Short mmCIF file of C-alpha atoms in Angstrom, two decimals:
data_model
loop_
_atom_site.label_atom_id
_atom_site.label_comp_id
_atom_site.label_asym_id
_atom_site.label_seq_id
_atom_site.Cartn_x
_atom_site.Cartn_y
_atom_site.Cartn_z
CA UNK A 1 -24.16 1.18 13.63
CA UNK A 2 -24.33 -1.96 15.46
CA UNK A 3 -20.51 -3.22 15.16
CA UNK A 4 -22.06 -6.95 16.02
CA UNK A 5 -24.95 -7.15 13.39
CA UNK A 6 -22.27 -5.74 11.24
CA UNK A 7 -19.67 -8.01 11.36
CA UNK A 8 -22.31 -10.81 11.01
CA UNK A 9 -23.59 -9.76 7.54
CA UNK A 10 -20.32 -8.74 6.59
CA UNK A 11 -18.97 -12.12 7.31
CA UNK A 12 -21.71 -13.92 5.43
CA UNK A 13 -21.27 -12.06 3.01
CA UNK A 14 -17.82 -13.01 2.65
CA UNK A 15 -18.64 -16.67 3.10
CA UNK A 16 -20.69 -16.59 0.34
CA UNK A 17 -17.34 -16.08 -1.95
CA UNK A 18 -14.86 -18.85 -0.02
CA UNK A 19 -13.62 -16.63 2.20
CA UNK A 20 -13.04 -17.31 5.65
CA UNK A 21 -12.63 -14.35 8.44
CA UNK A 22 -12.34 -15.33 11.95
CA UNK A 23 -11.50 -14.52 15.51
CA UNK A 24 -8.01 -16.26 15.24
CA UNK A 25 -8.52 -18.51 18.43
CA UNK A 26 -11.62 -19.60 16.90
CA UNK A 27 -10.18 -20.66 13.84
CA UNK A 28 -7.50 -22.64 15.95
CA UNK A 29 -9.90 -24.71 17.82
CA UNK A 30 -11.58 -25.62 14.26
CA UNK A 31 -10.00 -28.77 13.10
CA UNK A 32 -10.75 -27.94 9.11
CA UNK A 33 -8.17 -24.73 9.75
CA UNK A 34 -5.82 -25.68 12.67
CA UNK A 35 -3.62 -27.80 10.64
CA UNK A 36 -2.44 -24.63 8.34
CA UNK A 37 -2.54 -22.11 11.02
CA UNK A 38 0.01 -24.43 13.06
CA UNK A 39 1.96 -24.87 9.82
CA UNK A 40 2.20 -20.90 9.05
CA UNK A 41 3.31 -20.36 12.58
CA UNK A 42 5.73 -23.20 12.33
CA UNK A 43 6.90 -21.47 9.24
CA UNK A 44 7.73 -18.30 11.20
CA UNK A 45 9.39 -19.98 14.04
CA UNK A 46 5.94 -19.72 16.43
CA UNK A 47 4.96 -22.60 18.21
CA UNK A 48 1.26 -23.13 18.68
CA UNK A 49 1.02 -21.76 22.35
CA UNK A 50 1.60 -18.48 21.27
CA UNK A 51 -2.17 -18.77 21.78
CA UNK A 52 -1.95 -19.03 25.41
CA UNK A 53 -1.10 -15.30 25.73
CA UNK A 54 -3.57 -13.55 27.74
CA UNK A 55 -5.59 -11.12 26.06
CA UNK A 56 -4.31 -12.05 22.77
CA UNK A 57 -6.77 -11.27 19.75
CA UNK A 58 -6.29 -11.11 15.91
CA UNK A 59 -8.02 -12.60 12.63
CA UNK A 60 -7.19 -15.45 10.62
CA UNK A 61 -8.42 -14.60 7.03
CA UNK A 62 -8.46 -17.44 4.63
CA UNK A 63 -8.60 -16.52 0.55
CA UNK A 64 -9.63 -19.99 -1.45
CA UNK A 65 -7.70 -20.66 -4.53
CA UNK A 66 -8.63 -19.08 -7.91
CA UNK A 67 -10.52 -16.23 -6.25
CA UNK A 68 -10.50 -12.80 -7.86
CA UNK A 69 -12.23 -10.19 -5.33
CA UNK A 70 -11.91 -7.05 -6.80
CA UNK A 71 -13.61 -5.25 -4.03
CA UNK A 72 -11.33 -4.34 -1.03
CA UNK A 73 -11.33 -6.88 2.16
CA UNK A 74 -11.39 -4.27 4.98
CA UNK A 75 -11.08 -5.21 8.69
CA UNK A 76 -9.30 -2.92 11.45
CA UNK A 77 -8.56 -2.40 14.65
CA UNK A 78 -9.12 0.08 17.50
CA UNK A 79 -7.48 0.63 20.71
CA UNK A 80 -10.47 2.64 22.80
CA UNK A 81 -9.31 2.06 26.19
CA UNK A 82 -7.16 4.24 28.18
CA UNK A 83 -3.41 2.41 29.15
CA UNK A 84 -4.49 -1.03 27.21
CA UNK A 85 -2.14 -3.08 26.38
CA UNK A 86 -3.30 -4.58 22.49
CA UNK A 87 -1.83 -7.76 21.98
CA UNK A 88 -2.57 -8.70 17.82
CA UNK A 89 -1.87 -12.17 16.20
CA UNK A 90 -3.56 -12.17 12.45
CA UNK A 91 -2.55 -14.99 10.03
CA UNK A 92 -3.50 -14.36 6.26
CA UNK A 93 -4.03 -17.61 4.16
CA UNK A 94 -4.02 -16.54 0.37
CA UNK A 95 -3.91 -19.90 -1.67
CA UNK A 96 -2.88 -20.14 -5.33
CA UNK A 97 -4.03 -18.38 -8.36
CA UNK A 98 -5.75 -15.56 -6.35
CA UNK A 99 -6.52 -12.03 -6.45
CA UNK A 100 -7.42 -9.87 -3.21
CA UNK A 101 -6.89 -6.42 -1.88
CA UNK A 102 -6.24 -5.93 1.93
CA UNK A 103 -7.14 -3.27 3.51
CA UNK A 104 -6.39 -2.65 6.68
CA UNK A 105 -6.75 -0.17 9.27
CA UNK A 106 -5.57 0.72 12.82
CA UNK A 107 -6.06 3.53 15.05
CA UNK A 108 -6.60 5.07 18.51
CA UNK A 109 -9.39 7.30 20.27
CA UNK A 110 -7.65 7.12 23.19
CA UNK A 111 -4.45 9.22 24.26
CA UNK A 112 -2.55 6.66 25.70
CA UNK A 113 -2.34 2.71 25.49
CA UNK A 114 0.14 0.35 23.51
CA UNK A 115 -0.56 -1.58 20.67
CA UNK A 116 1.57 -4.83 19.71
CA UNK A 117 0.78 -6.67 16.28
CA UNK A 118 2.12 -9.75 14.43
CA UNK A 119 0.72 -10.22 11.21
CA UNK A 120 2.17 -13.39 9.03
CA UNK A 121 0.62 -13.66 5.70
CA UNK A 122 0.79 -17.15 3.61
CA UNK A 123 0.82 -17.10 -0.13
CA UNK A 124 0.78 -19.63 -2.67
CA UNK A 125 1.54 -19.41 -6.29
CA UNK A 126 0.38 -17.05 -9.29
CA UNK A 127 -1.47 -15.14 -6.80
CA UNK A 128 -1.97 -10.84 -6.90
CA UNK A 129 -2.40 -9.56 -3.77
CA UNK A 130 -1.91 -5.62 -2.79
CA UNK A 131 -1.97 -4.56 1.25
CA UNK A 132 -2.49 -1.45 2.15
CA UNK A 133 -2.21 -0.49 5.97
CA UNK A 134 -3.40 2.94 7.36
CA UNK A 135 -2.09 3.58 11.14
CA UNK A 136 -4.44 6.64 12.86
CA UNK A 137 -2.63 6.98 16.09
CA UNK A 138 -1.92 9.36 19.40
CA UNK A 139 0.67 11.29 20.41
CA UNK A 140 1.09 9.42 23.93
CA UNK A 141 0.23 5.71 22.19
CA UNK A 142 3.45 2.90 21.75
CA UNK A 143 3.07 1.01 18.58
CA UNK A 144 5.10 -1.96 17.63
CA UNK A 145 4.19 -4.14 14.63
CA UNK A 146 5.52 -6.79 11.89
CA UNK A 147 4.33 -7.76 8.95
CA UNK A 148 6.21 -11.33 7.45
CA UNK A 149 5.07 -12.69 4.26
CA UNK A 150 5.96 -15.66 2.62
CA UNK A 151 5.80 -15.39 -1.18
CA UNK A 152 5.28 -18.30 -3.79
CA UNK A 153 6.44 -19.19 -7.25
CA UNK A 154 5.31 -16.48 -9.74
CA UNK A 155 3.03 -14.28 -7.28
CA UNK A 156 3.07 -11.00 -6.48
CA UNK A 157 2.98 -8.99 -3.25
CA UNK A 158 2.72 -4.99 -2.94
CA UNK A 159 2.35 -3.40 0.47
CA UNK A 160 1.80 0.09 1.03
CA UNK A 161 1.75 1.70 4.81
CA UNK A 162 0.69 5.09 5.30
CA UNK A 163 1.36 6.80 8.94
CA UNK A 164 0.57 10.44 8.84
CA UNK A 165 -0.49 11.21 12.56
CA UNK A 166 1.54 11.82 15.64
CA UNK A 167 2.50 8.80 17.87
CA UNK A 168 4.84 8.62 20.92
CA UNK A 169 6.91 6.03 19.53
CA UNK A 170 6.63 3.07 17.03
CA UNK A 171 8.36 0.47 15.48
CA UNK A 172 7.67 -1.26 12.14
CA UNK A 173 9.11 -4.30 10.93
CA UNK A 174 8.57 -6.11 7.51
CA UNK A 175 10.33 -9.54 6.20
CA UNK A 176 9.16 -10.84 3.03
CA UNK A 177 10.92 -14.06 1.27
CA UNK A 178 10.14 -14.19 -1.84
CA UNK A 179 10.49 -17.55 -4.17
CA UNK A 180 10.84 -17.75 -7.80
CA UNK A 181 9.88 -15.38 -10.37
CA UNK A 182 8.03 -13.72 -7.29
CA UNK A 183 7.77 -9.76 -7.31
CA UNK A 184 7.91 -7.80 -4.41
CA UNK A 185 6.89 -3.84 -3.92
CA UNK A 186 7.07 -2.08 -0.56
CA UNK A 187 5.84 1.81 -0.51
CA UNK A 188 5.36 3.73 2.52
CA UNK A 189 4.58 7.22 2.90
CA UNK A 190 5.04 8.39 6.98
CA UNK A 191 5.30 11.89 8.89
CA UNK A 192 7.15 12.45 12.19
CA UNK A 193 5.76 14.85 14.56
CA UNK A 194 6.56 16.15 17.85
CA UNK A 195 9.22 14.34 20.00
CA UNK A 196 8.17 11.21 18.10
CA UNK A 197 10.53 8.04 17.56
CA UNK A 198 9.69 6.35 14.32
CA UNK A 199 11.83 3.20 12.90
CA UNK A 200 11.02 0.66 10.13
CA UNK A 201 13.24 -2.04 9.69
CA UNK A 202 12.63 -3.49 6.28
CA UNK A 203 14.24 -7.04 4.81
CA UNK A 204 13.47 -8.62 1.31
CA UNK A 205 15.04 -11.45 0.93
CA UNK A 206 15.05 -12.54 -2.42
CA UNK A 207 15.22 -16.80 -2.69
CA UNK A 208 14.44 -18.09 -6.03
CA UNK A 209 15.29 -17.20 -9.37
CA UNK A 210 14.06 -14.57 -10.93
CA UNK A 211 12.08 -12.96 -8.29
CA UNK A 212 12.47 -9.64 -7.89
CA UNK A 213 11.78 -5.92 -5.45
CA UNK A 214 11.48 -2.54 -5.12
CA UNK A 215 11.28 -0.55 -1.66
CA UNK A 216 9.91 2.72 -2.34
CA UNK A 217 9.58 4.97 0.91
CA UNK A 218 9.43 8.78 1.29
CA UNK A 219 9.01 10.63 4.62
CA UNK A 220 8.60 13.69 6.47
CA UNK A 221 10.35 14.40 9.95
CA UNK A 222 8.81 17.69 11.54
CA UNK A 223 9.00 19.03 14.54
CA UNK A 224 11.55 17.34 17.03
CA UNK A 225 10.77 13.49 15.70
CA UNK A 226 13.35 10.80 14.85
CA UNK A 227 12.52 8.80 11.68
CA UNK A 228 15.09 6.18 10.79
CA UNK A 229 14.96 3.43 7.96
CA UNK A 230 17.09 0.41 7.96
CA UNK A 231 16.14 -1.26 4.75
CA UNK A 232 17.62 -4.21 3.75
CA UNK A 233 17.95 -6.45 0.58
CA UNK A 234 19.01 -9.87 -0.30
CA UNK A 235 19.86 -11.95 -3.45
CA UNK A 236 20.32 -15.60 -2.21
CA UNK A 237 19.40 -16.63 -5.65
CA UNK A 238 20.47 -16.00 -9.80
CA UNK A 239 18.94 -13.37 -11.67
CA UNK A 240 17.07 -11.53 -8.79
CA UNK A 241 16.80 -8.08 -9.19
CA UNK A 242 15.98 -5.19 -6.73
CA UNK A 243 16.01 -1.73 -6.03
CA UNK A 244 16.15 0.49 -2.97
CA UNK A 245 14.90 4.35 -3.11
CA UNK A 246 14.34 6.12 0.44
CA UNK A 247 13.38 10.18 0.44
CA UNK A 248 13.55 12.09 3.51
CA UNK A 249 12.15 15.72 3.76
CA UNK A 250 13.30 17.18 7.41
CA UNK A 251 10.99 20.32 8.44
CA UNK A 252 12.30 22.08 11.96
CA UNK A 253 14.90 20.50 13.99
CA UNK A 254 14.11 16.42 13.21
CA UNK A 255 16.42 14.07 12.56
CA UNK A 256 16.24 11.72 9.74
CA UNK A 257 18.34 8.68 9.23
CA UNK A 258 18.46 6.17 5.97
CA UNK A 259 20.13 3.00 6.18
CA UNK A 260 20.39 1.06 3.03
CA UNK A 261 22.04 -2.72 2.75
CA UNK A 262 22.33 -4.56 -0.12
CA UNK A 263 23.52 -8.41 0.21
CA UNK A 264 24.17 -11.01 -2.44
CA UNK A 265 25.46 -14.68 -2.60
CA UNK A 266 25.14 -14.86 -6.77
CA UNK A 267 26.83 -13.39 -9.27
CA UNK A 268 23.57 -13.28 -11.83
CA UNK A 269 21.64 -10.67 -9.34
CA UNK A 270 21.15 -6.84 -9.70
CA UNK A 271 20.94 -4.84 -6.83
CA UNK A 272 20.91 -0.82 -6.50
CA UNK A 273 20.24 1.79 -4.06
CA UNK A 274 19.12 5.13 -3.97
CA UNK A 275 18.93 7.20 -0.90
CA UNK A 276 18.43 11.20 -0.27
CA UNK A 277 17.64 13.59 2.55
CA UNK A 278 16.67 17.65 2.08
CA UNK A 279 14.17 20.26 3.05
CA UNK A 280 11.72 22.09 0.50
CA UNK A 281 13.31 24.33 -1.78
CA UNK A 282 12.13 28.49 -0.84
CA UNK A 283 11.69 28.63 -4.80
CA UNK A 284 8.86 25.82 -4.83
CA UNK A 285 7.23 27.75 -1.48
CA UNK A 286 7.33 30.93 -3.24
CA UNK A 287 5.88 30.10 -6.39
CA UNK A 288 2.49 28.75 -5.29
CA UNK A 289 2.85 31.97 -2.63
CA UNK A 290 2.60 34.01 -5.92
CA UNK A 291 -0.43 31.67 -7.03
CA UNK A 292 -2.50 33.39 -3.57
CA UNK A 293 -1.29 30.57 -0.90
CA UNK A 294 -0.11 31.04 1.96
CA UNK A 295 3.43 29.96 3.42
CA UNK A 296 1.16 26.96 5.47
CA UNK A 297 -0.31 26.14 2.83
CA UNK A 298 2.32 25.89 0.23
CA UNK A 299 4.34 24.04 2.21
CA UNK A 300 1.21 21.32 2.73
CA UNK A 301 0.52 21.17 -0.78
CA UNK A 302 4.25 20.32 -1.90
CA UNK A 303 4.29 17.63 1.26
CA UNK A 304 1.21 15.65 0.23
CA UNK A 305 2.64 15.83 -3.32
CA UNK A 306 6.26 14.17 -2.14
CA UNK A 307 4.29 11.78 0.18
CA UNK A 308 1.43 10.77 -2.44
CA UNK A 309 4.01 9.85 -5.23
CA UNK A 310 4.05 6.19 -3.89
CA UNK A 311 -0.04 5.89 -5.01
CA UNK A 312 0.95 5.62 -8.13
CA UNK A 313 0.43 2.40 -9.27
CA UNK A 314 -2.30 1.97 -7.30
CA UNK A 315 -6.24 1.36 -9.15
CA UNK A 316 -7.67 4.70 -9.35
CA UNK A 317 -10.31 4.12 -6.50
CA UNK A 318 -7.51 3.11 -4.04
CA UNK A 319 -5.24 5.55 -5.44
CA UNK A 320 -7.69 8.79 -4.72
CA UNK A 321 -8.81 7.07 -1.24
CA UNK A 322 -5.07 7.17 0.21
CA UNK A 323 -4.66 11.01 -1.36
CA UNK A 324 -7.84 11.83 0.47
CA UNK A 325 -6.22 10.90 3.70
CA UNK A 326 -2.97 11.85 3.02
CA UNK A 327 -4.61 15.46 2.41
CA UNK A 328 -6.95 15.32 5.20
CA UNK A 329 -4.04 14.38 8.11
CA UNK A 330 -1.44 16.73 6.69
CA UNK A 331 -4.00 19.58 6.88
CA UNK A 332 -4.61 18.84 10.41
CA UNK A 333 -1.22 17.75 11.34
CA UNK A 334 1.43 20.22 9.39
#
């Protein structure tokens, strides 16, 4: 398919609904978007010639207020060149009283290369909005990328990251501050393979009353990969309340490391962890052995079932389209 002829009906057809999806320079040099772009980076300690970076790309995405789109908003990226250097800058504007569903995707069909992203998403009040991020990468491809979110009265944010594919190394960051009576849910679901070096550093800081967050992430280190979480939550406000659960499953010699923090400057907040690290029980293996699988295959079937558990709030369609991945790369990664 013609990627260009594409993006242009795709695009109008967006338009057509209020929504705005640009080249991110583009949108800079337009006067009707500038202003909020400058004040979102501004926001995140960015000054505006960040966009003097050579070979910087990246969308800004722009969700008017009121607007319910129950069909995903899909964009990706791919790095197709061997050795490039991907440099990412995407600002997300969702205004108030909205719904949307991003989904995004990136990946590599090239061995080696490095891919840097900064993603800052903007959103106002009483708005719904779920992100789901699928990373399809190499085993000789770098990877750093953070997500930072600002969250406003009474909205909600849910992110879900799924990274079930080999990559050299790769470092994920996500900051969300979250205002009041804001929810927050982070789920991730991630496999280590290899000699692979995988670390997400996750803070939620939680800064007006009544907002509230749950971190939900379960992962697989195989092989000879490093996984490490260093997850961290923060009540800088009365009755906030969060929760913290990380599951690690180690398969062969990996190493696995879970590093839970829980801060608080109020006596009115709640905050709990919940952390745990094992290997699949023999009795599990050798039950669905006696049900005509084999040793493989049992021990696929019980990871995509540990891995899949954070799906489950998802809407059914989204729900079954992450399980259909999560099957399809643990089949032809485990």
């Amino acid at each position: 398919m013609n990627e260009k002829l594409f993006m242009k009906s795709y695009i109008k057809t967006l338009s057509g609904k209020g929504i705005v999806l640009e080249d991110v320079k583009t949108a800079f040099n337009n006067k009707e978007y500038a202003e909020k772009i400058i004040n979102i980076l501004e926001k995140n300690g960015l000054k505006k010639d960040v966009f003097q970076q050579q070979g910087l790309t990246g969308l800004y995405v722009k969700v008017p207020a009121g607007l319910r789109l129950e069909t995903p908003l899909y964009y990706c990226f791919i790095l197709e060149s061997p050795g490039f250097y991907q440099k990412i800058l995407n600002i997300i504007d969702i205004e108030d009283n909205a719904q949307v569903t991003l989904a995004k995707g990136c990946a590599a069909i090239v061995e080696e290369g490095v891919h840097s992203a900064l993603t800052l998403i903007d959103i106002g009040s009483n708005s719904d909005v779920t992100s789901i991020m699928v990373h399809n990468w190499r085993s000789k491809v770098k990877v750093g990328a953070k997500t930072s979110v600002s969250l406003g009265e009474g909205s909600v944010f849910r992110e879900y990251y799924v990274k079930l594919t080999p990559v050299d190394a790769i470092t994920l960051t996500s900051e969300v501050n979250a205002y009041g009576k804001a929810r927050v849910e982070i789920y991730s679901s991630t496999i280590g393979h290899r000699n692979s070096r995988v670390l997400h550093n996750t803070r939620v800081r939680l800064k007006g009353s009544g907002s509230s967050a749950i971190v939900n992430v379960k992962s697989v280190a195989h092989d000879q990969s490093f996984i490490k979480h260093d997850i961290t939550l923060e009540a800088w406000s009365g009755e906030t309340k969060g929760h913290v659960e990380c599951t690690g499953l180690l398969l062969g010699n990996a190493v696995f490391e879970t590093i839970p923090s829980l801060k608080s400057v109020s006596m009115d907040s709640e905050l709990t962890h919940e952390a745990s690290l094992g290997k699949i029980k023999s009795d599990e293996v050798f039950y669905l052995m006696t049900r005509g699988l084999s040793e493989e295959e049992a021990t696929r079937l019980i990871v995509v079932g540990f891995l899949s558990q954070v799906y489950e709030k998802l809407p059914k369609h989204l729900k079954e389209y992450l399980l259909s991945i999560t099957r399809m790369f643990v089949s032809r990664t485990l």
